[in-house]
Short mmCIF file of C-alpha atoms in Angstrom, two decimals:
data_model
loop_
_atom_site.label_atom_id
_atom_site.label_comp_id
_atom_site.label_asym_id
_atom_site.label_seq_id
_atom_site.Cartn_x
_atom_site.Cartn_y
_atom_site.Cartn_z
CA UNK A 1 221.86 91.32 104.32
CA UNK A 2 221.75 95.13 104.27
CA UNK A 3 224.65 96.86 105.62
CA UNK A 4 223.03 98.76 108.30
CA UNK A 5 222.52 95.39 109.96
CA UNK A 6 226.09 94.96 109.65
CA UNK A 7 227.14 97.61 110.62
CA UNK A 8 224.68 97.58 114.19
CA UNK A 9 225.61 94.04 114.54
CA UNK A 10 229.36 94.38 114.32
CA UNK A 11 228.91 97.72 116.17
CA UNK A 12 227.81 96.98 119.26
CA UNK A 13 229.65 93.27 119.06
CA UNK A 14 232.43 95.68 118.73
CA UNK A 15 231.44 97.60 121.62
CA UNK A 16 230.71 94.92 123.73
CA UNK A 17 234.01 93.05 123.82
CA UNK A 18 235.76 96.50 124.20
CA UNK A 19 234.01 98.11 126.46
CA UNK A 20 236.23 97.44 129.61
CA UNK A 21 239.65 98.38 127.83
CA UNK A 22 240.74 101.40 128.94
CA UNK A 23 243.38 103.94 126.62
CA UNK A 24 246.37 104.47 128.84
CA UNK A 25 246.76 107.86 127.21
CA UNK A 26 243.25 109.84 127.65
CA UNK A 27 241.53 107.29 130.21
CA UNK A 28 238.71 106.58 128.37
CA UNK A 29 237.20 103.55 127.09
CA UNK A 30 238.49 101.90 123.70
CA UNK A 31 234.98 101.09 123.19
CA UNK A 32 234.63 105.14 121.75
CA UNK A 33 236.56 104.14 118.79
CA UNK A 34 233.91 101.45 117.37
CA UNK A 35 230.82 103.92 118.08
CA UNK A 36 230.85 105.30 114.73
CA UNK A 37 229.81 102.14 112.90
CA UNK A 38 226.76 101.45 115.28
CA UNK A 39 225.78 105.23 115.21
CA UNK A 40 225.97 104.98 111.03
CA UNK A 41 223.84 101.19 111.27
CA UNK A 42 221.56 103.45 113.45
CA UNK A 43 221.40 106.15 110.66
CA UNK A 44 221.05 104.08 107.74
CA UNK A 45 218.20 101.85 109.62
CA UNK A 46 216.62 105.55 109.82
CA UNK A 47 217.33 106.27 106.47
CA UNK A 48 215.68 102.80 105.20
CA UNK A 49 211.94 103.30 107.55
CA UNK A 50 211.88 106.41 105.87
CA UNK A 51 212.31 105.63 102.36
CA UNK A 52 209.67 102.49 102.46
CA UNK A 53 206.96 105.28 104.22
CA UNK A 54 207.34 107.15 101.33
CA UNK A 55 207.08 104.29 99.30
CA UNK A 56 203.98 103.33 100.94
CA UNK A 57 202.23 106.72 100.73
CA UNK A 58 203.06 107.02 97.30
CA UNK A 59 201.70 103.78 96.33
CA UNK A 60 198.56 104.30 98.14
CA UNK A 61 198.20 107.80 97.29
CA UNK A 62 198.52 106.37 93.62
CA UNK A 63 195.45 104.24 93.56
#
């Protein structure tokens, strides 16, 4: 399994069960702290459609 879909998976599972906690020192939601990981999964996934277009337009470009 690639590790963006890890890392979107266990993201937003992440997020999800978190989401309601609240930090009792800034107020905000503990949720925050796990956005990284599904904001990298995001950029990877990004990363990946990119690299197989170019794959794709070299390949046909090289017929």
């Amino acid at each position: 399994m690639p590790l963006f879909v890890v890392m979107l998976r266990g993201g937003l599972a992440l997020i999800g069960t978190t989401y309601t906690s609240i930090t009792p020192g800034l107020k905000v939601s503990v949720a925050i702290e796990y956005l990284p990981a599904f904001i990298g999964g995001s950029l990877l996934l990004l990363f990946n459609v990119e690299k197989i277009i170019n794959n794709i337009k070299t390949l046909s470009l090289g017929k």
